[in-house]
Short mmCIF file of C-alpha atoms and ligand atoms in Angstrom, two decimals:
data_model
loop_
_atom_site.label_atom_id
_atom_site.label_comp_id
_atom_site.label_asym_id
_atom_site.label_seq_id
_atom_site.Cartn_x
_atom_site.Cartn_y
_atom_site.Cartn_z
CA MET H 1 29.06 -65.82 -27.17
CA LEU H 2 27.28 -62.95 -28.55
CA LEU H 3 28.22 -59.40 -27.69
CA LEU H 4 24.76 -57.44 -27.15
CA ASP H 5 26.93 -54.60 -27.96
CA GLY H 6 24.74 -52.25 -26.93
CA LYS H 7 25.65 -49.53 -28.83
CA ALA H 8 25.51 -51.23 -32.25
CA ALA H 9 21.38 -52.00 -30.71
CA SER H 10 20.61 -48.63 -30.00
CA LYS H 11 21.71 -47.59 -32.60
CA ALA H 12 19.32 -49.19 -35.11
CA VAL H 13 16.95 -47.84 -32.37
CA LYS H 14 18.04 -44.18 -32.50
CA THR H 15 17.78 -44.40 -36.43
CA THR H 16 14.69 -45.39 -36.36
CA LEU H 17 14.03 -42.71 -34.19
CA GLN H 18 15.69 -39.97 -36.84
CA GLN H 19 13.67 -40.99 -39.59
CA GLN H 20 10.28 -40.09 -37.43
CA THR H 21 11.49 -37.05 -36.63
CA GLN H 22 12.12 -36.07 -39.69
CA GLN H 23 9.03 -36.59 -41.30
CA LEU H 24 7.48 -34.93 -38.98
CA ILE H 25 8.66 -31.89 -39.21
CA SER H 26 8.51 -32.21 -43.36
CA ASP H 27 5.15 -32.66 -42.89
CA GLY H 28 5.64 -29.42 -41.23
CA LYS H 29 5.11 -30.78 -37.05
CA ARG H 30 7.33 -29.54 -34.17
CA PRO H 31 9.50 -32.32 -33.67
CA PRO H 32 9.38 -34.41 -29.32
CA HIS H 33 11.18 -31.48 -26.77
CA LEU H 34 12.19 -33.53 -23.63
CA ALA H 35 12.97 -30.84 -20.74
CA ALA H 36 15.63 -32.42 -18.25
CA VAL H 37 16.58 -30.99 -14.64
CA LEU H 38 20.00 -31.32 -12.85
CA ILE H 39 19.93 -30.05 -9.49
CA GLY H 40 23.15 -29.60 -8.13
CA ASN H 41 26.93 -31.04 -9.41
CA ASN H 42 26.69 -34.50 -9.64
CA GLY H 43 29.57 -35.74 -11.49
CA ALA H 44 27.62 -39.15 -12.53
CA SER H 45 24.28 -36.98 -12.95
CA GLU H 46 25.45 -34.74 -15.59
CA THR H 47 27.02 -37.16 -17.03
CA TYR H 48 24.03 -39.15 -18.09
CA VAL H 49 22.19 -36.01 -18.52
CA ALA H 50 24.88 -34.70 -21.02
CA SER H 51 24.97 -37.95 -22.62
CA LYS H 52 20.89 -37.44 -23.43
CA VAL H 53 20.82 -34.28 -24.51
CA LYS H 54 23.49 -35.35 -26.78
CA THR H 55 21.28 -37.63 -28.28
CA CYS H 56 17.56 -35.59 -28.28
CA GLU H 57 20.63 -33.13 -30.41
CA GLU H 58 21.64 -36.43 -32.84
CA ILE H 59 18.12 -37.28 -33.35
CA GLY H 60 16.46 -33.40 -33.87
CA PHE H 61 14.38 -33.99 -30.68
CA HIS H 62 14.47 -30.32 -28.61
CA SER H 63 15.63 -30.39 -25.50
CA THR H 64 15.94 -28.10 -22.43
CA LEU H 65 18.25 -28.71 -19.75
CA LEU H 66 16.57 -26.76 -16.78
CA ARG H 67 19.99 -26.46 -14.32
CA LEU H 68 18.58 -26.03 -10.50
CA ASP H 69 21.44 -25.52 -7.22
CA GLU H 70 21.83 -28.23 -4.82
CA SER H 71 19.85 -25.99 -2.04
CA ILE H 72 17.12 -25.40 -3.91
CA THR H 73 13.99 -26.47 -2.15
CA GLU H 74 11.36 -29.18 -2.19
CA ALA H 75 8.23 -26.33 -3.01
CA GLU H 76 10.70 -24.16 -5.49
CA LEU H 77 11.44 -27.68 -7.88
CA LEU H 78 7.73 -28.27 -7.24
CA GLU H 79 6.81 -25.22 -8.56
CA LYS H 80 9.55 -25.52 -11.75
CA ILE H 81 8.25 -29.40 -12.28
CA ASP H 82 5.02 -27.80 -12.07
CA GLN H 83 5.47 -25.38 -14.54
CA LEU H 84 7.16 -28.10 -16.97
CA ASN H 85 4.19 -30.05 -16.56
CA ASN H 86 1.33 -26.52 -18.07
CA ASP H 87 4.35 -26.04 -20.81
CA ASP H 88 2.32 -27.15 -23.82
CA SER H 89 5.88 -26.76 -25.81
CA ILE H 90 7.95 -30.38 -24.07
CA ASP H 91 6.36 -33.00 -24.14
CA GLY H 92 9.07 -35.27 -21.35
CA ILE H 93 10.33 -34.35 -18.15
CA LEU H 94 13.25 -36.10 -16.40
CA VAL H 95 14.22 -34.92 -12.66
CA GLN H 96 17.83 -36.66 -13.08
CA LEU H 97 17.99 -38.62 -9.72
CA PRO H 98 19.02 -38.24 -6.53
CA LEU H 99 18.68 -34.93 -5.13
CA PRO H 100 19.81 -33.44 -2.74
CA LYS H 101 18.38 -35.13 1.55
CA GLN H 102 16.46 -32.01 1.44
CA ILE H 103 13.79 -32.92 -2.00
CA SER H 104 11.61 -36.04 -1.16
CA GLU H 105 11.29 -38.53 -4.03
CA SER H 106 8.79 -39.38 -4.21
CA LYS H 107 6.66 -36.16 -3.96
CA VAL H 108 8.96 -34.83 -6.92
CA ILE H 109 7.90 -38.33 -9.23
CA ASN H 110 4.20 -37.94 -7.96
CA SER H 111 4.43 -34.22 -9.14
CA ILE H 112 5.20 -35.23 -12.95
CA SER H 113 2.23 -35.60 -15.28
CA PRO H 114 1.91 -38.82 -15.88
CA GLU H 115 1.09 -38.20 -19.29
CA LYS H 116 4.77 -36.19 -19.67
CA ASP H 117 6.17 -39.12 -16.70
CA VAL H 118 8.77 -40.06 -19.10
CA ASP H 119 11.43 -42.50 -16.71
CA GLY H 120 8.23 -44.73 -15.36
CA PHE H 121 8.88 -43.38 -12.65
CA HIS H 122 5.08 -42.75 -11.69
CA PRO H 123 2.01 -44.53 -9.85
CA VAL H 124 0.81 -43.67 -12.66
CA SER H 125 2.82 -45.28 -14.90
CA VAL H 126 4.01 -48.52 -13.12
CA GLY H 127 -0.17 -49.34 -12.53
CA ARG H 128 0.29 -49.24 -16.37
CA LEU H 129 2.84 -51.25 -16.14
CA VAL H 130 2.28 -54.23 -14.26
CA GLN H 131 -2.19 -54.46 -15.73
CA GLY H 132 0.07 -54.61 -18.92
CA LEU H 133 -1.88 -51.07 -20.60
CA GLU H 134 -0.07 -48.92 -22.49
CA THR H 135 2.20 -47.32 -20.21
CA PHE H 136 6.19 -45.34 -20.17
CA ILE H 137 8.36 -48.39 -18.59
CA PRO H 138 11.12 -47.04 -17.31
CA ALA H 139 14.36 -47.06 -20.05
CA THR H 140 16.54 -49.32 -18.11
CA PRO H 141 14.28 -52.34 -17.97
CA TYR H 142 12.65 -51.42 -21.52
CA GLY H 143 16.58 -50.66 -23.11
CA MET H 144 17.01 -54.89 -22.40
CA MET H 145 13.30 -55.22 -23.85
CA LEU H 146 15.43 -53.11 -26.81
CA MET H 147 18.11 -55.22 -26.01
CA LEU H 148 16.49 -58.82 -26.62
CA GLU H 149 13.99 -58.21 -29.49
CA HIS H 150 17.40 -56.34 -31.32
CA TYR H 151 18.83 -59.86 -30.71
CA LYS H 152 16.07 -61.79 -31.47
CA ILE H 153 17.00 -63.45 -27.96
CA GLU H 154 14.05 -66.29 -27.18
CA THR H 155 12.51 -65.76 -23.92
CA LYS H 156 9.56 -67.65 -24.26
CA GLY H 157 8.66 -70.38 -21.10
CA LYS H 158 12.89 -69.16 -19.64
CA HIS H 159 13.34 -68.81 -15.93
CA ALA H 160 14.26 -65.48 -15.53
CA VAL H 161 16.97 -64.68 -12.67
CA VAL H 162 16.88 -60.90 -12.10
CA ILE H 163 19.24 -60.26 -9.54
CA GLY H 164 18.13 -56.61 -7.50
CA ARG H 165 14.18 -55.16 -6.76
CA SER H 166 15.15 -51.67 -7.16
CA ASN H 167 11.39 -49.61 -8.74
CA ILE H 168 13.54 -48.45 -11.50
CA VAL H 169 15.82 -51.55 -12.63
CA GLY H 170 14.98 -55.05 -10.44
CA ARG H 171 10.87 -54.43 -10.37
CA PRO H 172 10.14 -53.62 -13.19
CA MET H 173 11.78 -55.69 -15.97
CA SER H 174 10.84 -58.83 -13.02
CA VAL H 175 7.80 -57.08 -14.07
CA LEU H 176 8.14 -57.60 -18.70
CA LEU H 177 9.86 -60.33 -18.25
CA SER H 178 6.58 -62.37 -17.04
CA SER H 179 4.21 -60.36 -19.20
CA ASN H 180 2.13 -61.77 -22.22
CA LEU H 181 4.69 -59.54 -24.50
CA LEU H 182 6.80 -61.17 -27.56
CA TYR H 183 10.16 -60.34 -25.35
CA GLY H 184 8.36 -61.94 -22.34
CA ASN H 185 6.35 -64.78 -20.83
CA CYS H 186 9.34 -66.11 -18.86
CA THR H 187 9.67 -67.39 -15.66
CA VAL H 188 10.42 -65.49 -13.53
CA THR H 189 12.34 -65.58 -9.52
CA ILE H 190 13.44 -61.53 -8.46
CA THR H 191 16.18 -61.60 -5.94
CA HIS H 192 17.61 -59.26 -3.12
CA SER H 193 19.27 -58.31 -0.46
CA HIS H 194 17.73 -61.34 1.93
CA THR H 195 17.56 -63.75 -0.79
CA PRO H 196 19.75 -66.78 0.72
CA ASN H 197 21.47 -69.49 -1.70
CA LEU H 198 20.99 -67.05 -4.19
CA ALA H 199 23.53 -68.38 -6.47
CA GLU H 200 21.29 -71.91 -6.09
CA ILE H 201 19.04 -69.57 -8.00
CA THR H 202 21.32 -68.01 -10.11
CA ARG H 203 22.51 -71.37 -11.29
CA SER H 204 19.25 -72.20 -13.09
CA ALA H 205 18.28 -69.33 -14.68
CA ASP H 206 17.81 -69.58 -18.87
CA ILE H 207 17.69 -65.79 -18.26
CA ILE H 208 20.07 -62.97 -15.75
CA VAL H 209 19.26 -60.21 -14.81
CA ALA H 210 22.34 -58.10 -12.38
CA ALA H 211 21.28 -55.24 -10.79
CA LEU H 212 22.59 -54.83 -8.29
CA GLY H 213 25.72 -51.81 -8.14
CA ARG H 214 28.42 -54.62 -6.50
CA PRO H 215 31.08 -54.82 -9.20
CA GLY H 216 32.17 -58.14 -10.73
CA PHE H 217 29.46 -60.76 -8.45
CA VAL H 218 27.81 -62.91 -10.80
CA LYS H 219 30.97 -65.45 -10.53
CA ALA H 220 30.91 -67.93 -13.57
CA ASP H 221 30.32 -70.49 -10.69
CA MET H 222 27.09 -68.73 -10.59
CA VAL H 223 25.55 -69.12 -14.46
CA LYS H 224 23.92 -72.55 -15.81
CA GLU H 225 25.95 -73.15 -19.63
CA GLY H 226 24.20 -71.25 -21.90
CA ALA H 227 23.33 -68.55 -19.71
CA VAL H 228 21.50 -64.56 -21.67
CA ILE H 229 22.79 -62.13 -19.24
CA LEU H 230 22.07 -58.92 -19.12
CA ASP H 231 24.45 -56.71 -16.47
CA VAL H 232 23.07 -53.21 -15.57
CA GLY H 233 25.82 -52.66 -12.74
CA ILE H 234 27.80 -49.22 -13.08
CA THR H 235 29.86 -48.70 -10.23
CA ARG H 236 33.02 -45.95 -10.67
CA VAL H 237 35.49 -48.84 -9.59
CA PRO H 238 39.42 -46.26 -8.83
CA ASP H 239 41.83 -47.79 -10.98
CA PRO H 240 44.88 -44.76 -11.40
CA ASN H 241 45.95 -46.01 -14.40
CA THR H 242 43.09 -43.63 -16.42
CA ALA H 243 42.49 -40.18 -16.88
CA LYS H 244 39.59 -39.96 -14.64
CA GLY H 245 41.22 -41.91 -11.66
CA TYR H 246 38.09 -44.32 -11.59
CA ARG H 247 36.90 -47.09 -14.70
CA ILE H 248 33.26 -48.27 -15.16
CA GLN H 249 32.79 -51.56 -14.04
CA GLY H 250 29.45 -54.04 -13.98
CA ASP H 251 27.70 -56.16 -11.98
CA VAL H 252 29.00 -59.35 -13.62
CA ASP H 253 33.04 -60.97 -14.01
CA PHE H 254 32.79 -60.49 -17.47
CA GLU H 255 36.34 -62.11 -18.25
CA ALA H 256 35.29 -65.82 -16.42
CA VAL H 257 31.00 -65.68 -17.10
CA SER H 258 31.27 -64.46 -21.61
CA GLN H 259 33.65 -67.77 -21.54
CA LYS H 260 30.07 -69.92 -20.71
CA ALA H 261 27.13 -67.26 -21.63
CA SER H 262 25.66 -67.42 -24.69
CA ALA H 263 25.21 -63.95 -24.71
CA ILE H 264 26.03 -61.03 -22.84
CA THR H 265 25.94 -57.61 -22.56
CA PRO H 266 29.30 -56.01 -21.73
CA VAL H 267 30.21 -52.84 -19.06
CA PRO H 268 30.77 -50.57 -20.48
CA GLY H 269 28.55 -50.19 -24.51
CA GLY H 270 25.82 -53.07 -23.61
CA VAL H 271 23.04 -51.59 -20.83
CA GLY H 272 23.89 -47.96 -21.10
CA PRO H 273 23.48 -46.84 -24.35
CA MET H 274 20.34 -48.97 -24.00
CA THR H 275 19.16 -47.05 -21.42
CA ILE H 276 19.66 -43.96 -23.42
CA ALA H 277 17.94 -45.03 -26.59
CA GLY H 278 13.96 -46.47 -23.43
CA LEU H 279 14.50 -42.64 -22.77
CA MET H 280 14.23 -41.59 -26.25
CA LYS H 281 11.77 -44.11 -27.84
CA ASN H 282 9.69 -42.31 -24.29
CA THR H 283 10.27 -39.19 -25.35
CA LEU H 284 8.41 -39.92 -29.04
CA ASP H 285 5.29 -41.57 -27.40
CA ALA H 286 4.92 -39.39 -25.43
CA TYR H 287 4.44 -36.60 -28.40
CA THR H 288 2.49 -38.91 -30.13
CA ARG H 289 0.17 -39.52 -27.17
CA ARG H 290 0.19 -36.04 -26.31
CA LYS H 291 -0.57 -34.79 -29.89
CA GLY H 292 -2.42 -37.52 -30.76
P1 NAD S 1 19.65 -49.93 -6.15
O1 NAD S 1 20.12 -49.49 -4.73
O2 NAD S 1 18.24 -49.14 -5.73
O3 NAD S 1 19.28 -51.49 -5.49
C1 NAD S 1 20.19 -52.38 -5.43
C2 NAD S 1 18.69 -53.40 -5.49
O4 NAD S 1 20.55 -54.86 -5.53
C3 NAD S 1 18.12 -54.09 -4.32
O5 NAD S 1 16.92 -54.75 -4.56
C4 NAD S 1 19.14 -55.27 -3.60
O6 NAD S 1 18.65 -56.03 -2.34
C5 NAD S 1 19.47 -55.96 -4.23
N1 NAD S 1 21.50 -56.21 -3.41
C6 NAD S 1 21.68 -56.12 -3.04
N2 NAD S 1 22.95 -56.87 -2.60
C7 NAD S 1 22.31 -58.04 -2.83
C8 NAD S 1 22.95 -59.21 -3.20
N3 NAD S 1 24.23 -60.50 -2.17
N4 NAD S 1 22.14 -60.69 -3.37
C9 NAD S 1 20.91 -60.41 -3.55
N5 NAD S 1 20.71 -58.93 -4.08
C10 NAD S 1 20.81 -57.71 -3.74
O7 NAD S 1 20.15 -50.16 -7.62
P2 NAD S 1 19.03 -49.56 -8.53
O8 NAD S 1 19.23 -48.12 -8.84
O9 NAD S 1 18.88 -50.56 -9.11
O10 NAD S 1 20.56 -50.04 -9.49
C11 NAD S 1 21.40 -51.17 -9.75
C12 NAD S 1 23.06 -50.91 -10.51
O11 NAD S 1 23.04 -50.70 -12.17
C13 NAD S 1 24.06 -50.22 -10.30
O12 NAD S 1 25.08 -50.55 -10.47
C14 NAD S 1 23.17 -48.65 -10.50
O13 NAD S 1 24.58 -47.86 -10.78
C15 NAD S 1 23.23 -49.38 -12.01
N6 NAD S 1 22.31 -48.64 -13.33
C16 NAD S 1 22.85 -48.87 -14.29
C17 NAD S 1 21.40 -48.71 -15.66
C18 NAD S 1 22.16 -48.43 -16.99
O14 NAD S 1 21.32 -47.45 -17.64
N7 NAD S 1 23.06 -49.34 -16.89
C19 NAD S 1 20.66 -47.42 -14.77
C20 NAD S 1 20.62 -47.92 -13.03
C21 NAD S 1 20.56 -48.06 -12.83
#
């Protein structure tokens, strides 16, 4: 069984980005610049944004963290995004989700300039993804594609089953795996909460992407011998034996499923680090496309 180590694979991506950034600087150019918008005090969001900002520093990107109060109005937030859109020194904008309930997620996503849409959630980015055009791929599916590439996992002609159809993970992953890409060309089944007989479908999968947010959901009897498993789930499960009082659990019963899988991502340390790598690649791409 091959452990698909997200820390190692993301390090390789980050090292390349670091070298590209150093080259820009030695050519007398400024580095790429990511602006992250964090609203309120959601613990998980704080952690994600902190690690995105830290990774920017490691690579040599500039980053700006805009912290806004939970009570901000939609109009005020849209105004801030407008300022970032019009700031030529900023290449990529991300607004950490979820948003407070007074703010429309789709309005915010739509307000980000498509040329700075490093999260890849804007309808223009999604449309371009579906059409196989140059775009920003949402960071988590992008990270999984980079993982497949890093470990040279054969995908052509395989049956991939994606569990979950969210706009940020399942849906774009199903598009990528079915696209005519070096690590695509799968026959894809996308499944969701209304799919009957899910286990029957997953048992025929060569590749399973579990992105439903239910800890330990994918059991060994749902998996074919030799399948490749990408576990996206990150749920905080209460655990009094840890300092934080919780541990992170994936959507796959790792202990049992790893006995049958040919390759599997651990949680944590699998898809999570690759997500940040995907975001960083998008940031450099945004810079390059804007600056030519
Ligand atoms: P979501 O809640 O938006 O979507 C969940 C999807 O799972 C839905 O499409 C739903 O139909 C499907 N689903 C729910 N129950 C199901 C069932 N019993 N059978 C089949 N399908 C079912 O979730 P999301 O935002 O895509 O996130 C999914 C998981 O991935 C969460 O644990 C989230 O925290 C995690 N996540 C991890 C990363 C990362 O970087 N590792 C990034 C994003 C999300």
